[in-house]
PDB file of C-alpha atoms in Angstrom:
ATOM      1  CA  UNK A   1     100.570 130.118  64.589  1.00 65.00           C
ATOM      2  CA  UNK A   2      97.043 130.681  63.290  1.00 69.00           C
ATOM      3  CA  UNK A   3      96.860 133.996  65.113  1.00 80.00           C
ATOM      4  CA  UNK A   4     100.168 135.100  63.603  1.00 81.00           C
ATOM      5  CA  UNK A   5      98.956 134.214  60.095  1.00 74.00           C
ATOM      6  CA  UNK A   6      95.668 136.018  60.736  1.00 74.00           C
ATOM      7  CA  UNK A   7      97.580 139.088  61.911  1.00 80.00           C
ATOM      8  CA  UNK A   8      99.753 139.047  58.764  1.00 80.00           C
ATOM      9  CA  UNK A   9      96.624 138.686  56.610  1.00 75.00           C
ATOM     10  CA  UNK A  10      94.807 141.553  58.312  1.00 79.00           C
ATOM     11  CA  UNK A  11      97.732 143.990  58.550  1.00 83.00           C
ATOM     12  CA  UNK A  12      99.177 143.548  55.058  1.00 82.00           C
ATOM     13  CA  UNK A  13      98.416 146.655  52.959  1.00 84.00           C
ATOM     14  CA  UNK A  14      96.205 146.059  49.908  1.00 78.00           C
ATOM     15  CA  UNK A  15      98.877 147.409  47.528  1.00 81.00           C
ATOM     16  CA  UNK A  16     101.498 144.901  48.797  1.00 82.00           C
ATOM     17  CA  UNK A  17     102.895 142.199  46.497  1.00 83.00           C
ATOM     18  CA  UNK A  18     101.991 139.657  49.191  1.00 81.00           C
ATOM     19  CA  UNK A  19      98.253 140.423  48.945  1.00 80.00           C
ATOM     20  CA  UNK A  20      97.439 138.147  45.939  1.00 83.00           C
ATOM     21  CA  UNK A  21      99.199 135.213  47.589  1.00 82.00           C
ATOM     22  CA  UNK A  22      97.314 135.764  50.846  1.00 79.00           C
ATOM     23  CA  UNK A  23      93.977 136.018  49.026  1.00 81.00           C
ATOM     24  CA  UNK A  24      94.556 132.693  47.267  1.00 83.00           C
ATOM     25  CA  UNK A  25      95.688 131.035  50.524  1.00 80.00           C
ATOM     26  CA  UNK A  26      92.563 132.359  52.277  1.00 80.00           C
ATOM     27  CA  UNK A  27      90.381 131.153  49.360  1.00 83.00           C
ATOM     28  CA  UNK A  28      88.921 134.654  48.917  1.00 81.00           C
ATOM     29  CA  UNK A  29      87.787 133.734  45.386  1.00 87.00           C
ATOM     30  CA  UNK A  30      85.184 131.320  46.890  1.00 88.00           C
ATOM     31  CA  UNK A  31      81.906 132.075  48.638  1.00 91.00           C
ATOM     32  CA  UNK A  32      82.207 132.524  52.417  1.00 88.00           C
ATOM     33  CA  UNK A  33      80.086 129.439  53.411  1.00 92.00           C
ATOM     34  CA  UNK A  34      82.213 127.221  51.171  1.00 92.00           C
ATOM     35  CA  UNK A  35      85.426 128.595  52.722  1.00 87.00           C
ATOM     36  CA  UNK A  36      84.050 127.945  56.211  1.00 90.00           C
ATOM     37  CA  UNK A  37      83.200 124.378  55.232  1.00 94.00           C
ATOM     38  CA  UNK A  38      86.624 123.717  53.656  1.00 92.00           C
ATOM     39  CA  UNK A  39      88.599 125.111  56.593  1.00 90.00           C
ATOM     40  CA  UNK A  40      86.364 123.314  59.120  1.00 94.00           C
ATOM     41  CA  UNK A  41      86.857 119.960  57.387  1.00 96.00           C
ATOM     42  CA  UNK A  42      90.593 120.626  57.061  1.00 94.00           C
ATOM     43  CA  UNK A  43      90.895 121.576  60.750  1.00 93.00           C
ATOM     44  CA  UNK A  44      88.892 118.575  61.976  1.00 97.00           C
ATOM     45  CA  UNK A  45      90.922 116.255  59.739  1.00 98.00           C
ATOM     46  CA  UNK A  46      94.201 117.574  61.131  1.00 96.00           C
ATOM     47  CA  UNK A  47      92.869 117.193  64.684  1.00 97.00           C
ATOM     48  CA  UNK A  48      91.850 113.590  63.953  1.00 97.00           C
ATOM     49  CA  UNK A  49      95.265 112.756  62.498  1.00 97.00           C
ATOM     50  CA  UNK A  50      96.958 114.329  65.516  1.00 97.00           C
ATOM     51  CA  UNK A  51      94.776 112.428  67.998  1.00 97.00           C
ATOM     52  CA  UNK A  52      95.389 109.137  66.170  1.00 94.00           C
ATOM     53  CA  UNK A  53      99.149 109.760  66.284  1.00 94.00           C
ATOM     54  CA  UNK A  54      99.015 110.603  69.990  1.00 95.00           C
ATOM     55  CA  UNK A  55      96.937 107.507  70.690  1.00 89.00           C
ATOM     56  CA  UNK A  56      99.413 105.325  68.797  1.00 86.00           C
ATOM     57  CA  UNK A  57     102.376 106.894  70.608  1.00 89.00           C
ATOM     58  CA  UNK A  58     100.800 106.203  73.997  1.00 88.00           C
ATOM     59  CA  UNK A  59      99.770 102.609  73.232  1.00 84.00           C
ATOM     60  CA  UNK A  60     102.920 101.352  71.458  1.00 82.00           C
ATOM     61  CA  UNK A  61     104.977 100.845  74.647  1.00 76.00           C
ATOM     62  CA  UNK A  62     102.311  98.466  75.991  1.00 77.00           C
ATOM     63  CA  UNK A  63     101.836  96.388  72.838  1.00 79.00           C
ATOM     64  CA  UNK A  64     103.219  92.875  72.769  1.00 78.00           C
ATOM     65  CA  UNK A  65     104.733  91.675  69.500  1.00 82.00           C
ATOM     66  CA  UNK A  66     102.664  89.105  67.634  1.00 84.00           C
ATOM     67  CA  UNK A  67      99.328  90.128  69.180  1.00 82.00           C
ATOM     68  CA  UNK A  68      96.680  92.341  67.674  1.00 86.00           C
ATOM     69  CA  UNK A  69      95.888  95.540  69.552  1.00 81.00           C
ATOM     70  CA  UNK A  70      92.185  94.686  69.706  1.00 84.00           C
ATOM     71  CA  UNK A  71      92.957  91.308  71.303  1.00 85.00           C
ATOM     72  CA  UNK A  72      95.244  92.928  73.872  1.00 83.00           C
ATOM     73  CA  UNK A  73      92.637  95.516  74.857  1.00 83.00           C
ATOM     74  CA  UNK A  74      89.906  92.859  75.119  1.00 85.00           C
ATOM     75  CA  UNK A  75      92.153  90.673  77.276  1.00 82.00           C
ATOM     76  CA  UNK A  76      93.049  93.609  79.528  1.00 81.00           C
ATOM     77  CA  UNK A  77      89.389  94.531  80.026  1.00 85.00           C
ATOM     78  CA  UNK A  78      88.389  90.904  80.635  1.00 85.00           C
ATOM     79  CA  UNK A  79      91.082  90.469  83.271  1.00 84.00           C
ATOM     80  CA  UNK A  80      90.153  93.746  84.962  1.00 82.00           C
ATOM     81  CA  UNK A  81      86.577  92.541  85.353  1.00 87.00           C
ATOM     82  CA  UNK A  82      87.697  89.145  86.624  1.00 84.00           C
ATOM     83  CA  UNK A  83      87.009  87.862  90.119  1.00 90.00           C
ATOM     84  CA  UNK A  84      88.864  89.232  93.127  1.00 92.00           C
ATOM     85  CA  UNK A  85      91.163  86.478  94.333  1.00 92.00           C
ATOM     86  CA  UNK A  86      93.226  86.291  97.519  1.00 94.00           C
ATOM     87  CA  UNK A  87      95.887  83.584  97.717  1.00 93.00           C
ATOM     88  CA  UNK A  88      97.577  82.509 100.953  1.00 92.00           C
ATOM     89  CA  UNK A  89     100.722  80.406 101.032  1.00 88.00           C
ATOM     90  CA  UNK A  90     104.391  80.222 100.374  1.00 80.00           C
ATOM     91  CA  UNK A  91     107.034  78.239  98.606  1.00 78.00           C
ATOM     92  CA  UNK A  92     107.286  77.479  94.899  1.00 80.00           C
ATOM     93  CA  UNK A  93     103.651  76.350  94.668  1.00 88.00           C
ATOM     94  CA  UNK A  94     102.289  79.829  95.350  1.00 90.00           C
ATOM     95  CA  UNK A  95     104.297  81.379  92.520  1.00 89.00           C
ATOM     96  CA  UNK A  96     103.069  78.663  90.143  1.00 91.00           C
ATOM     97  CA  UNK A  97      99.464  79.221  91.227  1.00 93.00           C
ATOM     98  CA  UNK A  98      99.774  83.000  90.752  1.00 92.00           C
ATOM     99  CA  UNK A  99     101.295  82.481  87.311  1.00 91.00           C
ATOM    100  CA  UNK A 100      98.214  80.521  86.284  1.00 91.00           C
ATOM    101  CA  UNK A 101      95.660  82.824  87.919  1.00 92.00           C
ATOM    102  CA  UNK A 102      97.019  86.018  86.353  1.00 89.00           C
ATOM    103  CA  UNK A 103      95.796  84.825  82.945  1.00 86.00           C
ATOM    104  CA  UNK A 104      92.198  84.887  84.263  1.00 87.00           C
ATOM    105  CA  UNK A 105      92.065  87.922  86.550  1.00 88.00           C
ATOM    106  CA  UNK A 106      94.028  91.081  87.258  1.00 86.00           C
ATOM    107  CA  UNK A 107      92.475  91.390  90.718  1.00 90.00           C
ATOM    108  CA  UNK A 108      94.981  89.212  92.575  1.00 91.00           C
ATOM    109  CA  UNK A 109      96.261  89.611  96.108  1.00 92.00           C
ATOM    110  CA  UNK A 110      98.967  87.304  97.431  1.00 92.00           C
ATOM    111  CA  UNK A 111      99.749  86.884 101.116  1.00 92.00           C
ATOM    112  CA  UNK A 112     103.146  85.196 101.210  1.00 90.00           C
ATOM    113  CA  UNK A 113     104.417  83.404 104.296  1.00 86.00           C
ATOM    114  CA  UNK A 114     108.135  83.866 104.842  1.00 80.00           C
ATOM    115  CA  UNK A 115     108.924  80.959 107.141  1.00 74.00           C
ATOM    116  CA  UNK A 116     111.647  79.552 104.889  1.00 69.00           C
ATOM    117  CA  UNK A 117     114.957  78.993 106.670  1.00 66.00           C
ATOM    118  CA  UNK A 118     116.777  76.580 104.394  1.00 67.00           C
ATOM    119  CA  UNK A 119     119.787  77.333 102.216  1.00 68.00           C
ATOM    120  CA  UNK A 120     120.639  80.975 101.651  1.00 71.00           C
ATOM    121  CA  UNK A 121     117.407  82.066 103.356  1.00 70.00           C
ATOM    122  CA  UNK A 122     118.625  80.595 106.645  1.00 72.00           C
ATOM    123  CA  UNK A 123     121.974  82.349 106.279  1.00 76.00           C
ATOM    124  CA  UNK A 124     120.229  85.686 105.611  1.00 73.00           C
ATOM    125  CA  UNK A 125     118.059  85.217 108.689  1.00 75.00           C
ATOM    126  CA  UNK A 126     121.022  84.440 110.924  1.00 78.00           C
ATOM    127  CA  UNK A 127     123.571  86.934 109.619  1.00 81.00           C
ATOM    128  CA  UNK A 128     121.383  89.954 108.788  1.00 80.00           C
ATOM    129  CA  UNK A 129     118.285  89.302 110.875  1.00 78.00           C
ATOM    130  CA  UNK A 130     115.931  89.854 107.928  1.00 79.00           C
ATOM    131  CA  UNK A 131     113.013  87.891 106.588  1.00 79.00           C
ATOM    132  CA  UNK A 132     113.962  85.623 103.689  1.00 77.00           C
ATOM    133  CA  UNK A 133     113.048  87.327 100.401  1.00 79.00           C
ATOM    134  CA  UNK A 134     113.020  84.242  98.147  1.00 79.00           C
ATOM    135  CA  UNK A 135     109.297  83.408  98.136  1.00 83.00           C
ATOM    136  CA  UNK A 136     108.219  87.049  97.903  1.00 85.00           C
ATOM    137  CA  UNK A 137     110.659  87.569  95.040  1.00 86.00           C
ATOM    138  CA  UNK A 138     109.260  84.556  93.160  1.00 86.00           C
ATOM    139  CA  UNK A 139     105.658  85.728  93.662  1.00 89.00           C
ATOM    140  CA  UNK A 140     106.448  89.260  92.479  1.00 90.00           C
ATOM    141  CA  UNK A 141     108.093  87.843  89.373  1.00 89.00           C
ATOM    142  CA  UNK A 142     105.115  85.527  88.752  1.00 89.00           C
ATOM    143  CA  UNK A 143     102.679  88.461  88.922  1.00 89.00           C
ATOM    144  CA  UNK A 144     104.697  90.768  86.657  1.00 88.00           C
ATOM    145  CA  UNK A 145     103.958  91.304  82.973  1.00 82.00           C
ATOM    146  CA  UNK A 146     107.571  90.605  81.996  1.00 81.00           C
ATOM    147  CA  UNK A 147     108.415  87.699  84.255  1.00 83.00           C
ATOM    148  CA  UNK A 148     111.700  86.798  82.557  1.00 85.00           C
ATOM    149  CA  UNK A 149     113.135  90.293  82.961  1.00 88.00           C
ATOM    150  CA  UNK A 150     112.061  90.636  86.597  1.00 86.00           C
ATOM    151  CA  UNK A 151     113.371  87.160  87.456  1.00 84.00           C
ATOM    152  CA  UNK A 152     116.704  88.028  85.869  1.00 86.00           C
ATOM    153  CA  UNK A 153     116.807  91.252  87.888  1.00 87.00           C
ATOM    154  CA  UNK A 154     115.958  89.489  91.164  1.00 82.00           C
ATOM    155  CA  UNK A 155     118.452  86.666  90.548  1.00 79.00           C
ATOM    156  CA  UNK A 156     121.360  89.084  90.080  1.00 79.00           C
ATOM    157  CA  UNK A 157     124.188  88.461  92.531  1.00 76.00           C
ATOM    158  CA  UNK A 158     126.834  91.019  93.370  1.00 73.00           C
ATOM    159  CA  UNK A 159     130.461  89.943  93.185  1.00 77.00           C
ATOM    160  CA  UNK A 160     132.258  89.299  96.444  1.00 73.00           C
ATOM    161  CA  UNK A 161     134.848  92.077  96.458  1.00 69.00           C
ATOM    162  CA  UNK A 162     136.636  93.193  99.603  1.00 56.00           C
ATOM    163  CA  UNK A 163     136.362  96.919 100.287  1.00 52.00           C
TER     164      UNK A 163
END
């Protein structure tokens, strides 16, 4: 756009009715160093406003309501520098432990045993020959940022329709 305006400014004949308007827009009535300073400040200001808007647009999806942005960034950095923790286990206790540890460190690794064979897990093992997903599902939900949404997704059951 700037190149197009510059081209219009340079190629407009001096006897054109557009010339006075272009001279005022280009601040030709001011000394050259002052024009350079004004347009430099204007350009840098517009770049700063654009970068701030881009930054805000990129951060908004990750902001949690009711928390200040500075607090969220500090918490994220603190967790990222936290200790590296490996947790071994299974059952409901592992998910509870992970839920508590994720507030202190983002460097978590969970090794989940899948030896459960009670209830629906036993039926899945016998009928489909797969490992029971219950404990892994609970641990994934416990480690997620939006645990309620992921739990709701994992707890979804399809209707029993005959095809």
